[in-house]
Structures are given as C-alpha cells and as structure tokens.
Tab-separated table of C-alpha atoms in Angstrom:
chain	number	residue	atom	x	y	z
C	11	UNK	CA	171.811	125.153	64.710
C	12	UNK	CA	169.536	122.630	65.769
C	13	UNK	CA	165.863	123.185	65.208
C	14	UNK	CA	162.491	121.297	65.260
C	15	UNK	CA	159.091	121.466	65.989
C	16	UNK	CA	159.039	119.764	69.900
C	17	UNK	CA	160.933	118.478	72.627
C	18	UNK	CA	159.942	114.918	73.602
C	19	UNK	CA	160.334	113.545	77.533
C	20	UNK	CA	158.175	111.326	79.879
C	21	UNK	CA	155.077	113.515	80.587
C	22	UNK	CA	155.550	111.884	84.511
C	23	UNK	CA	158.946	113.100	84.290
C	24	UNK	CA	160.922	115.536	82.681
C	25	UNK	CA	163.415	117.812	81.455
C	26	UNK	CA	163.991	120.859	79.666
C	27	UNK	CA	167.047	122.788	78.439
C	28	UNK	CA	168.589	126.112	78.820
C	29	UNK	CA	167.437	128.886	76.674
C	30	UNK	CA	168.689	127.920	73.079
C	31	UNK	CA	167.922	124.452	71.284
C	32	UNK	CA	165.133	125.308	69.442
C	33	UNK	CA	161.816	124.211	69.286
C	34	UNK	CA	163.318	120.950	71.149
C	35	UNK	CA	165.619	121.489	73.041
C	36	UNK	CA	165.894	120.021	76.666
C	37	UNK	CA	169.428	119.007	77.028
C	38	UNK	CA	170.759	122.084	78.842
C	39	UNK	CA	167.672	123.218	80.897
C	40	UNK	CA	168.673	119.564	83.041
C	41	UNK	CA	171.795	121.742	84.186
C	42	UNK	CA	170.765	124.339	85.851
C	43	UNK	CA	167.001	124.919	85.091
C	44	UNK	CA	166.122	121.400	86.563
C	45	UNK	CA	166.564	120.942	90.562
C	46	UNK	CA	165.662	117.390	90.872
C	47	UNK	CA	164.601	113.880	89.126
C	48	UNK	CA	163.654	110.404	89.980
C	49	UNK	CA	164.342	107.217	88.284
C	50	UNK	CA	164.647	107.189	84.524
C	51	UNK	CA	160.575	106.864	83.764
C	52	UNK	CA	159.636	108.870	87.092
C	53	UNK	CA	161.859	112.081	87.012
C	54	UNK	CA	160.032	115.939	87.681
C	55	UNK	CA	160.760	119.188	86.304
C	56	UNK	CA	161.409	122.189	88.002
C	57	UNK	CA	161.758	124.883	86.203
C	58	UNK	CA	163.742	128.252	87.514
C	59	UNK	CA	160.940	130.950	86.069
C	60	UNK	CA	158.244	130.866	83.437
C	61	UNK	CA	159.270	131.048	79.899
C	62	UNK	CA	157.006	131.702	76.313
C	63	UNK	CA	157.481	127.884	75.123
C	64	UNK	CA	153.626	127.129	76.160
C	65	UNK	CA	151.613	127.406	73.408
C	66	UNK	CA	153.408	127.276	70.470
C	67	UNK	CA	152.940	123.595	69.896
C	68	UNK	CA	152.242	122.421	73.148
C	69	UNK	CA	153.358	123.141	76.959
C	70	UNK	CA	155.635	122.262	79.174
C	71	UNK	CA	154.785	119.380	81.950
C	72	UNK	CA	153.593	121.023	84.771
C	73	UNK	CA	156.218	121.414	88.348
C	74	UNK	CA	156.480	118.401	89.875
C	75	UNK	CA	157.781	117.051	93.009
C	76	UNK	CA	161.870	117.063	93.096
C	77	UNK	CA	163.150	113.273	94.023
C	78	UNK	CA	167.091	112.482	94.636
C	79	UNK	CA	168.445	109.728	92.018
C	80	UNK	CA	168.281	109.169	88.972
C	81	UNK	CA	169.863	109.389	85.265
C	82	UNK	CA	168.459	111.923	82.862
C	83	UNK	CA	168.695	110.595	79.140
C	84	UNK	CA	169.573	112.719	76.524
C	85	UNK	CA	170.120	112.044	72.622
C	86	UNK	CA	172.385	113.874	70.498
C	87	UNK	CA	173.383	113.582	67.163
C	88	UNK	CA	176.698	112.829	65.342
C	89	UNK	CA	178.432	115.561	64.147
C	90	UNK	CA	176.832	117.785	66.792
C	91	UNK	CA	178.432	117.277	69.901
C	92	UNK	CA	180.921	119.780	71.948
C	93	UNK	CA	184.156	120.509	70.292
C	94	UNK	CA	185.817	122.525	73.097
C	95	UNK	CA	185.915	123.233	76.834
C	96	UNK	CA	187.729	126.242	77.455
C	97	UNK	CA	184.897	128.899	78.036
C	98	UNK	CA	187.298	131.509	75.913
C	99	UNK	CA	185.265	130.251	72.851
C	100	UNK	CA	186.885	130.239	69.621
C	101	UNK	CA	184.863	130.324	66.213
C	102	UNK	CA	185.728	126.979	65.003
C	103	UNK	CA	184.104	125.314	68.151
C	104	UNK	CA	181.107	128.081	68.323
C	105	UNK	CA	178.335	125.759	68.280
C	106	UNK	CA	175.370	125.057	70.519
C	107	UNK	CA	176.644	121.671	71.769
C	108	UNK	CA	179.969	123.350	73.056
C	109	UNK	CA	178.497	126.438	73.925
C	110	UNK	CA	175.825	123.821	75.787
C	111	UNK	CA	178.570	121.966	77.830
C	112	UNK	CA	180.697	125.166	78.549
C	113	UNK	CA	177.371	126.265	80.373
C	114	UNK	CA	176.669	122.986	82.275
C	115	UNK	CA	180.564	122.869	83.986
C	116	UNK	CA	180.890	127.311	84.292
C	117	UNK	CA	178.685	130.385	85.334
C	118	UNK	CA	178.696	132.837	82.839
C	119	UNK	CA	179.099	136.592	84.209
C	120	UNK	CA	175.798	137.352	82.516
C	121	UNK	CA	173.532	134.076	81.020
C	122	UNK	CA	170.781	135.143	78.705
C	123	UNK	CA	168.921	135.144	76.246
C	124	UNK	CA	166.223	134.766	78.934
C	125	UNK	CA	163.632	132.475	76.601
C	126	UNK	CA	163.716	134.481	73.394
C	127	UNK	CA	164.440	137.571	74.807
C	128	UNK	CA	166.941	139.674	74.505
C	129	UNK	CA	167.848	140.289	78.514
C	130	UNK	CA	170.294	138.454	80.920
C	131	UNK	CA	168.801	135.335	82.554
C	132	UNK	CA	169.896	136.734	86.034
C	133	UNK	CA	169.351	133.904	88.299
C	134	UNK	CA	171.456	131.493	86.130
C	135	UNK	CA	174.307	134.582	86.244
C	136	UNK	CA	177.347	135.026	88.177
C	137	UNK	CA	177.181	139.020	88.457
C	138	UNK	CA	174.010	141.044	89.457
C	139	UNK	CA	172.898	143.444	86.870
C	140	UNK	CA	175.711	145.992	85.890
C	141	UNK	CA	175.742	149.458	86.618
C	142	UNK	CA	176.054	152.008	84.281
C	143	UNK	CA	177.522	155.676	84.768
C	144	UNK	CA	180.157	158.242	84.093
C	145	UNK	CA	177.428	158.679	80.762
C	146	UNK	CA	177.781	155.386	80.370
C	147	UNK	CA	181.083	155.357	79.847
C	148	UNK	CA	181.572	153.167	83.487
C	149	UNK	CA	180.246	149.343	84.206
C	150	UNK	CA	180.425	148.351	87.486
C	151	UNK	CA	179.650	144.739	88.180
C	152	UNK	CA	179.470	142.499	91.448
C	153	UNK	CA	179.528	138.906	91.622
C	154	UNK	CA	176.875	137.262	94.018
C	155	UNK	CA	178.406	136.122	97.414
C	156	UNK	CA	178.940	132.615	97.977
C	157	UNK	CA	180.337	131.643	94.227
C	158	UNK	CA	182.962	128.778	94.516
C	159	UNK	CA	184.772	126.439	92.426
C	160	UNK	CA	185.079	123.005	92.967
C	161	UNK	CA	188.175	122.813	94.631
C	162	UNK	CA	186.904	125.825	97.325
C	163	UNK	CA	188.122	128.530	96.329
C	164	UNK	CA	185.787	131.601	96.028
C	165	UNK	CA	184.598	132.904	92.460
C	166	UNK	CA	186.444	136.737	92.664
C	167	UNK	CA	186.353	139.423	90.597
C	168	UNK	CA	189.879	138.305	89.711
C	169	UNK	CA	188.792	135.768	88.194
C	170	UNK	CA	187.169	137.993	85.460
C	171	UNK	CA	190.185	140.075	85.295
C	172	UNK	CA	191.780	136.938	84.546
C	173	UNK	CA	189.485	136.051	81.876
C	174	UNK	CA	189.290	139.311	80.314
C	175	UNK	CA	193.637	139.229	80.072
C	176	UNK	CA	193.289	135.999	78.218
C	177	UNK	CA	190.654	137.369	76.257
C	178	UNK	CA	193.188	139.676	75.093
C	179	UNK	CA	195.795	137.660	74.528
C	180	UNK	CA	193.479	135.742	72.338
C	181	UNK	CA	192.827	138.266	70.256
C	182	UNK	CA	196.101	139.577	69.736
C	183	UNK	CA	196.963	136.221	67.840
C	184	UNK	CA	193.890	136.062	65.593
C	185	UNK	CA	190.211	137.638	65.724
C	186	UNK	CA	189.504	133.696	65.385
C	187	UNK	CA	190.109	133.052	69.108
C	188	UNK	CA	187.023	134.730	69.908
C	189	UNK	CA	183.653	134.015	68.145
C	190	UNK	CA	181.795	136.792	69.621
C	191	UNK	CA	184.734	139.341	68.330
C	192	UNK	CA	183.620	141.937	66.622
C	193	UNK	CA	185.703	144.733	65.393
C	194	UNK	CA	185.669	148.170	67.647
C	195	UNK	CA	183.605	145.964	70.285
C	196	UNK	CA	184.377	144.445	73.291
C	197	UNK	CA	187.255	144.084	74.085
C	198	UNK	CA	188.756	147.225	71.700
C	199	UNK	CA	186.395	149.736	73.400
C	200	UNK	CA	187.817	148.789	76.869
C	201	UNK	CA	190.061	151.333	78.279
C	202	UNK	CA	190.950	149.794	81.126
C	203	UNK	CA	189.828	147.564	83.992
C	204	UNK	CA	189.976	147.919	87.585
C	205	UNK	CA	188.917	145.510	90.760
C	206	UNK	CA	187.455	146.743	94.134
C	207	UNK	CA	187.200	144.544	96.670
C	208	UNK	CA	187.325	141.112	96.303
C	209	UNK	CA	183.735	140.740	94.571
C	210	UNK	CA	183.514	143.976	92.170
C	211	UNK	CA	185.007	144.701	88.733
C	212	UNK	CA	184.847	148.477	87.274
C	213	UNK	CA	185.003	148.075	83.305
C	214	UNK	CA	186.077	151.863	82.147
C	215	UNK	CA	185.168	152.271	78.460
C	216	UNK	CA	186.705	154.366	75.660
C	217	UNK	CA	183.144	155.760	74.808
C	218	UNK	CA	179.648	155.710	76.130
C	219	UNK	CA	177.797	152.457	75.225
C	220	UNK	CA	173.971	151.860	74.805
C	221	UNK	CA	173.544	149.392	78.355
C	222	UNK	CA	171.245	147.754	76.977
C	223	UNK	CA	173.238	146.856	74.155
C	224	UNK	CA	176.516	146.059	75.631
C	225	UNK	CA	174.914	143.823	78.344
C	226	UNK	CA	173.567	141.936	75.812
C	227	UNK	CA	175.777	142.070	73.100
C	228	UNK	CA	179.138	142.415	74.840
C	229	UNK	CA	179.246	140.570	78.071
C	230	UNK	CA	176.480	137.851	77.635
C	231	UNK	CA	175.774	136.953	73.750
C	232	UNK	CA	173.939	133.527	73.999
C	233	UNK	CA	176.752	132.049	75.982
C	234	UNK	CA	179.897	132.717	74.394
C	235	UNK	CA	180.444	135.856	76.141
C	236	UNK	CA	182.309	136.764	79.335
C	237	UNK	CA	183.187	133.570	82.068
C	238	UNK	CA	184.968	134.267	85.337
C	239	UNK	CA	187.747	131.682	84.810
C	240	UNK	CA	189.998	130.100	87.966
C	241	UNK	CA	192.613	132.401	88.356
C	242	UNK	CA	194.546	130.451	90.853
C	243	UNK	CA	194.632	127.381	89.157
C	244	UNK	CA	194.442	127.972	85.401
C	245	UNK	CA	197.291	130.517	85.326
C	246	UNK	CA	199.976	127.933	84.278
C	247	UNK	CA	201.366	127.350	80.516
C	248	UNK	CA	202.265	123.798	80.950
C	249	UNK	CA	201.228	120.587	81.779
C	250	UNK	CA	202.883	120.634	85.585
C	251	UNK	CA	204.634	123.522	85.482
C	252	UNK	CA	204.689	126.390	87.671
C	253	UNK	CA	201.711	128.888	88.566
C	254	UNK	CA	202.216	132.223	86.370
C	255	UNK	CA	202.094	135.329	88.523
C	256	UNK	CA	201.996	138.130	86.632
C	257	UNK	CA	199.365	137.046	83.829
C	258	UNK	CA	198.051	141.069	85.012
C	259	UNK	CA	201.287	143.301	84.074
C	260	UNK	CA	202.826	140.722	81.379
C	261	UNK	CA	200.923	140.339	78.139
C	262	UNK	CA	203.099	137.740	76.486
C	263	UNK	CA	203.013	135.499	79.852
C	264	UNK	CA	199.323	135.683	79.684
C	265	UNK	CA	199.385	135.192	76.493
C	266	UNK	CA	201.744	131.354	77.242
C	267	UNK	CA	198.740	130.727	79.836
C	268	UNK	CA	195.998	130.983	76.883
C	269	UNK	CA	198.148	129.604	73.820
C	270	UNK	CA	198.220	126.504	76.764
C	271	UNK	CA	194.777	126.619	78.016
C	272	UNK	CA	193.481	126.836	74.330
C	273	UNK	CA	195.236	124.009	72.775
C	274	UNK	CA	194.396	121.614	75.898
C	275	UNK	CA	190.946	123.079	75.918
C	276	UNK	CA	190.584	121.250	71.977
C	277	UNK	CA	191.517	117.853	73.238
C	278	UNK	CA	188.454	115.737	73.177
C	279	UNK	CA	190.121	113.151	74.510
C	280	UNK	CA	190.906	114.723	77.772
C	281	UNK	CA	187.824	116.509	78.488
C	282	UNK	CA	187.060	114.200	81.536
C	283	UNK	CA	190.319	113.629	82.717
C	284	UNK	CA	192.502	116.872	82.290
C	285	UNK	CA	192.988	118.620	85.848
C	286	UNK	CA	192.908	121.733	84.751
C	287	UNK	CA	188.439	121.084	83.447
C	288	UNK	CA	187.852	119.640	87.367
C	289	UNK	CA	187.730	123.133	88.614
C	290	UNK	CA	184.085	123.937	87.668
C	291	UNK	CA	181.729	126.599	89.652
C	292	UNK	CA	178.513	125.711	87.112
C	293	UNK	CA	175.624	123.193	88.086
C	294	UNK	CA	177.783	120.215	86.962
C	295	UNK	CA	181.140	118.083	86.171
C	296	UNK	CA	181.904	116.721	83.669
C	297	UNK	CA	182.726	112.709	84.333
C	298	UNK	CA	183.255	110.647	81.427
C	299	UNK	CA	183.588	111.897	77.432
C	300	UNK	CA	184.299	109.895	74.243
C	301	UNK	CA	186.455	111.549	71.694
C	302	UNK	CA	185.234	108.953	69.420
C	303	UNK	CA	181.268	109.948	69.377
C	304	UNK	CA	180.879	112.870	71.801
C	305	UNK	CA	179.005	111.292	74.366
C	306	UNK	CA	179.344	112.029	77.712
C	307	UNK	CA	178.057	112.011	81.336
C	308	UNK	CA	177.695	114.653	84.121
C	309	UNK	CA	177.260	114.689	87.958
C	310	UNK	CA	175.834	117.817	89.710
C	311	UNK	CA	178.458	119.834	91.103
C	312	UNK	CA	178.219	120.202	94.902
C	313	UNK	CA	179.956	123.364	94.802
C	314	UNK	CA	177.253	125.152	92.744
C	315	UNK	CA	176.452	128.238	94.277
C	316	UNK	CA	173.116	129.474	92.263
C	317	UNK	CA	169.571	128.102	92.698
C	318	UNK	CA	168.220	125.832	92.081
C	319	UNK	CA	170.505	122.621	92.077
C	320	UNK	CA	170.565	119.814	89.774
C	321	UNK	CA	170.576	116.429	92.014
C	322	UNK	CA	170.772	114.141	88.618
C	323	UNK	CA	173.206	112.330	87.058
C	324	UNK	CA	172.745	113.442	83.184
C	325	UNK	CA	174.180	110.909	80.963
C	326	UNK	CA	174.143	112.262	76.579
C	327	UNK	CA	174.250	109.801	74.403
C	328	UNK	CA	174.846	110.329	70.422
C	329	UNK	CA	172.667	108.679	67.472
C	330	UNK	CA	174.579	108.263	64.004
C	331	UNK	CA	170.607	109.499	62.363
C	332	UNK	CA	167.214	111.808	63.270
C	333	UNK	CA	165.676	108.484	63.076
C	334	UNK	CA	168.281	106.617	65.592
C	335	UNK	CA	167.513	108.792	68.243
C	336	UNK	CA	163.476	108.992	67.583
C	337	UNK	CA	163.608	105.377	68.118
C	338	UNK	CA	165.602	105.337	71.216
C	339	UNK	CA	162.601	107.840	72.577
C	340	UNK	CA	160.083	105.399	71.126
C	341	UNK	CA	161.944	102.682	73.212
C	342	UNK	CA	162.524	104.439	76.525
C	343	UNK	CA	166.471	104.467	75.603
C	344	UNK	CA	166.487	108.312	75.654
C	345	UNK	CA	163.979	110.530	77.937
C	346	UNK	CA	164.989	113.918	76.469
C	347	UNK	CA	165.909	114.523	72.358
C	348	UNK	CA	164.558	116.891	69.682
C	349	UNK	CA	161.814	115.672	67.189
C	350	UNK	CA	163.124	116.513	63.544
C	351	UNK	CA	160.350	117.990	61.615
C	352	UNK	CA	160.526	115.414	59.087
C	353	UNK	CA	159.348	113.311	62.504
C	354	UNK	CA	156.493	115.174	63.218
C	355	UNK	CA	153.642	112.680	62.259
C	356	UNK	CA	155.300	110.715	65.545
C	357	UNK	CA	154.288	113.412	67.513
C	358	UNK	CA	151.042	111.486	68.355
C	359	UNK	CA	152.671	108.229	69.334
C	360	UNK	CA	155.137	110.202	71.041
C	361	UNK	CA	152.638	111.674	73.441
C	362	UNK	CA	150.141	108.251	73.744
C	363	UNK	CA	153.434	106.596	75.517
C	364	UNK	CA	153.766	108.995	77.526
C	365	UNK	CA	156.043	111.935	76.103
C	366	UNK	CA	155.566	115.312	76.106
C	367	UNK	CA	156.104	116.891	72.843
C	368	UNK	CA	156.718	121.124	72.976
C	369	UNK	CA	157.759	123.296	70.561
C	370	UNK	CA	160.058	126.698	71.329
C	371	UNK	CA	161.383	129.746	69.480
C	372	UNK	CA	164.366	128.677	67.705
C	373	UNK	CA	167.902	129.987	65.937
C	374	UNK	CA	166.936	132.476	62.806
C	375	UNK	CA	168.520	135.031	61.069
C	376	UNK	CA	166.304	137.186	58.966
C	377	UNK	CA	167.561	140.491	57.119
C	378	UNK	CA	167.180	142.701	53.980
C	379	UNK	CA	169.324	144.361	51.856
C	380	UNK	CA	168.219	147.858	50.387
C	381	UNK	CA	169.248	149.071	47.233
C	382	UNK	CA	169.529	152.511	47.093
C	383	UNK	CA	170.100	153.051	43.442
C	384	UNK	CA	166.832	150.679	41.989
C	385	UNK	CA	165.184	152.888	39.710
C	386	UNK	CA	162.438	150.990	39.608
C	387	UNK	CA	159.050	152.709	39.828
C	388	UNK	CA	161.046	155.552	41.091
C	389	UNK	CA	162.414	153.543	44.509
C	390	UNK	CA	165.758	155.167	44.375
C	391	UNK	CA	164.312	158.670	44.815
C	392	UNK	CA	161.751	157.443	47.031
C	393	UNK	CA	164.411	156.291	49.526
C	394	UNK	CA	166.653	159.212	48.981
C	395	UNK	CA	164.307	160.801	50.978
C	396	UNK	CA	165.285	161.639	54.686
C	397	UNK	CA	161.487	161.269	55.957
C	398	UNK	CA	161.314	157.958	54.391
C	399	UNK	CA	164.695	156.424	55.718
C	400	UNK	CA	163.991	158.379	59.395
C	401	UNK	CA	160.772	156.217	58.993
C	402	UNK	CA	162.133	153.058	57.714
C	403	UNK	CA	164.924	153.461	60.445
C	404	UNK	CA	161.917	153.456	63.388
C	405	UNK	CA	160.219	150.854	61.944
C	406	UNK	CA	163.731	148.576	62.052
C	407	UNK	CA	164.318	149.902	66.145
C-alpha cells in the first residue's frame, strides 16, 4: 500500500485524507474530513477531530477559514487507482484507491481506524456505537437520523439487511467476493438478523464475541467492512429490469441482484455514468472517470447527512512515475500527492514554495513465528513451559 515519509499541499491551503495513506496521504481526508476550500492556491483545512500525524515529521496546517469554490488537486499514480465501486468489496479490487473512492461516494456502518487506532471513527459513521448484550451474544445498532441517499430516500436499517443478504450471497459463490472474509467470522457466526423500527438492526450471533473485537474486526476493518447499500434501488439483476422483492426470503434471487451488482460494479468504464453508482449517501459523487488512467473528478454530495460537508470540487489526476507527480507539486499542477521517500531531499523546496510536507503512521505488517521444537540453547524446553508462554501470551495482548 502506498507509503512515504510526508504529504505535500499549499501551507495557505490544504487538504488531508481519511485515515489510511500513509505517511502522505491526503486524498481521502478532502471527502469527508475537509468542510471547505478556496481557489486552487488559497483553499483551508478543516479537519473533523485531532489526529497523532503532528510530530512525526512535521504537522498539519493549522484550521483555517472554510471558503465556497474551488478544485482540490490530487495526484495519483498509475497502476494505483480504484478498480471497483460496489462497496461489497471483493479481494481482487481490495486496495486503498478503491477502498478510498468506495468511502468518498458511501457511509460505512462503522468508519475507522480512527488515525492509527484501532476504534471506529464515529463521526464519519453511519450507526452510533453498537450495543452489546445477551453475553455478548446480541449487537444492536442504530443508524443516525437524517441519513439519505441522493435520490431522497432515507438510509434504513434495511438497507443493511440488504447489504448483509448480498454479503451472503457473495460468499456462497466464492470466499473471493469478500476481502475481509475470514473463515468462522462474520458473516458464519451470524445466526440471524432482525430489524426494529425503521432505523435499528439486531445482529443475533451464534456465540459471544469480544466487542471490541468484532466492532473492529467484523463490521468496520479499514473500510471494507459493512455499507448500508440502497435497498430500493439496487435490488434489480438487470440492466432495466424489474425491482426484486424478495432479495430477504429468496437466497438465489439475492444472489441474481449481487452476481449483477458485482459484475457492473467492475466496469471502469461506467463508473460515472451507470445509474445504479448515482445513488450515493457519502460526502461526494462521483462525476467523470477514465477507464483508460483512473482519473477522476468528484462534486460534494448535497445529500450528505454527517458533519462536516465538503463544498469542493476534488478533481484526481494520475502520473505514469513518483517523479511525474513530484513535479506537478513543484509546478502547482497538483495541491495534494504523497512524497516517495526516494523524494525526500525535495522536502525543503517543497516547503520554501509553499507546501506543507507531514508524515503519518502508515500500512505494516509485523509478526513472528515461534518454533517450538529449536533445541537450541535449550529454547524448546524453555517454551514448553506454561509460565513462559502465559507470559509471552501477555506480552503479545
């Protein structure tokens, strides 16, 4: 996943991205982080809540003063741009450029990490903070009042019922379908589901759950968890055809309304134009795409029903090299793009024209293997020992 050492935007001006590119990343942060710009030298940041960016290599411009207008500049690079647009995210498009644009057009139930930590962003999410009982063997979640997609229609809990049938489906085809599957996890350990009200979902589990762990883990997941999805205009299997009723009671109708959704969802070349990706309830729309370099443009979704509200046009442009894009920053071409740490002796220049330059916690993946049956200097007995792996085990929690 991408990674660098800073994020580079006009000091006067702005940006910053969701949670996730790493020490650069601003793209996302302009959805629904951002509430306001000016023109394309002039534009302010506004960020949602504090997060532990400052001080790693440098801090964040300070909150400016929202202005209406404006195009936010982004650079991407070839060969990382979204792949998909259906929010039921399979693993061949699980990337942070899809996962990036899902995110900008849909409210996830739960959005998190929140910075680097492990905990649901819950201003940027479309539930409040699940409840746990029954010994944890019962979720109860509500959606916030006042959610609506872009055509009008409220944001229900139907609309995760919805989304959790087609999750289903999905998975009955191929663990593929889903790249946050993992076996005996969510969806396997869901006994059944049940809706009360028009706002509240009751998950019922087959066993009790750590909460912690399967808020995290299960429903959010770095943004290819759980989505409420537009029931009442997504539950169709053809191009024109006729709404499908009974996506609830039939599995192998719901499972014609995903195999659809899916394979339309993969079209690159009809991510601006199909009806079916109009219907948005996140900060923006999507307005223009190219299937032939993944560059598109956004426009902040009236509709959006969270705080604060992105007022910007957002226009991401892709760069064939690292050293493409840095030049488009050097030039004024781009206002927001990561600084490849092969780049970072431009860090100075960067920041005398006017950039701000800040560094983040980024993707990583760190582990260790133990071998239980090294003999060496007596290790195998050594962690034979129950004391030493109770110890061993604390020290991991």
């Amino acid at each position: 996943m991408p990674a660098g050492p800073g994020a580079a935007h006009p000091r006067g001006g702005a940006r910053g991205w969701r949670h996730r590119f790493a020490a650069v990343a601003a793209v996302a942060l302009v959805a629904a982080l951002v509430s306001a710009c000016g023109g394309a030298r002039h534009a302010r940041v506004v960020r949602a809540r504090p997060t532990n960016i400052d001080g790693i290599t440098g801090a964040l411009p300070p909150v400016g003063h929202p202005a209406r207008g404006g195009t936010i500049t982004v650079g991407q690079l070839a060969g990382q741009t979204p792949e998909d647009v259906l929010p039921l995210i399979d693993s061949a498009s699980c990337t942070t450029p899809t996962l990036n644009l899902v995110q900008d057009l849909y409210i996830p139930l739960y959005a998190g990490p929140d910075g680097s930590t492990p905990a649901i962003n819950e201003p940027l999410s479309a539930a409040r903070p699940p409840r746990y009982s029954d010994g944890d063997r019962t979720v109860t979640i509500r959606l916030k009042p006042g959610l609506r997609w872009s055509d009008g229609k409220p944001v229900q809990a139907q609309d995760v019922l919805f989304s959790l049938d087609l999750l289903q489906a999905a998975l009955r085809e191929t663990p593929q379908n889903w790249c946050q599957y993992s076996p005996g996890a969510f969806p396997e350990n869901l006994a059944g589901v049940s809706t009360v009200g028009t706002t509240t979902l009751v998950l019922h589990l087959t066993h009790a759950v750590n909460p912690a762990w399967f808020t995290a883990n299960q429903l959010q997941d770095a943004g290819a968890g759980i989505y409420p999805l537009p029931s009442e205009d997504w539950n169709v299997d053809s191009s024109g055809g006729a709404h499908v009723t009974d996506w609830a009671t039939n599995p192998s109708d719901a499972q014609r309304i995903y195999d659809y959704l899916h394979q339309q969802g993969a079209d690159r070349a009809t991510f601006a134009t199909n009806p079916l990706w109009k219907v948005v309830d996140g900060p923006f729309a999507l307005t223009t795409f190219s299937a032939v370099d993944g560059s598109y443009a956004l426009a902040p979704n009236r509709a959006y029903g969270l705080r604060p509200r992105a007022r910007d046009l957002v226009a991401v442009r892709t760069y064939a090299t690292p050293a493409a894009r840095l030049r488009a920053l050097q030039t004024g071409a781009v206002q927001v793009a990561p600084v490849d740490w092969s780049q970072i002796s431009a860090i100075p220049d960067l920041r005398h024209h006017g950039l701000s330059v800040f560094g983040g916690p980024g993707w990583g993946w760190f582990g260790a293997v133990i071998n239980f049956r090294d003999q060496a200097d007596h290790f195998g007995s050594v962690i034979a020992l129950p004391y030493v792996r109770r110890a061993l085990a604390e020290l991991v929690d």
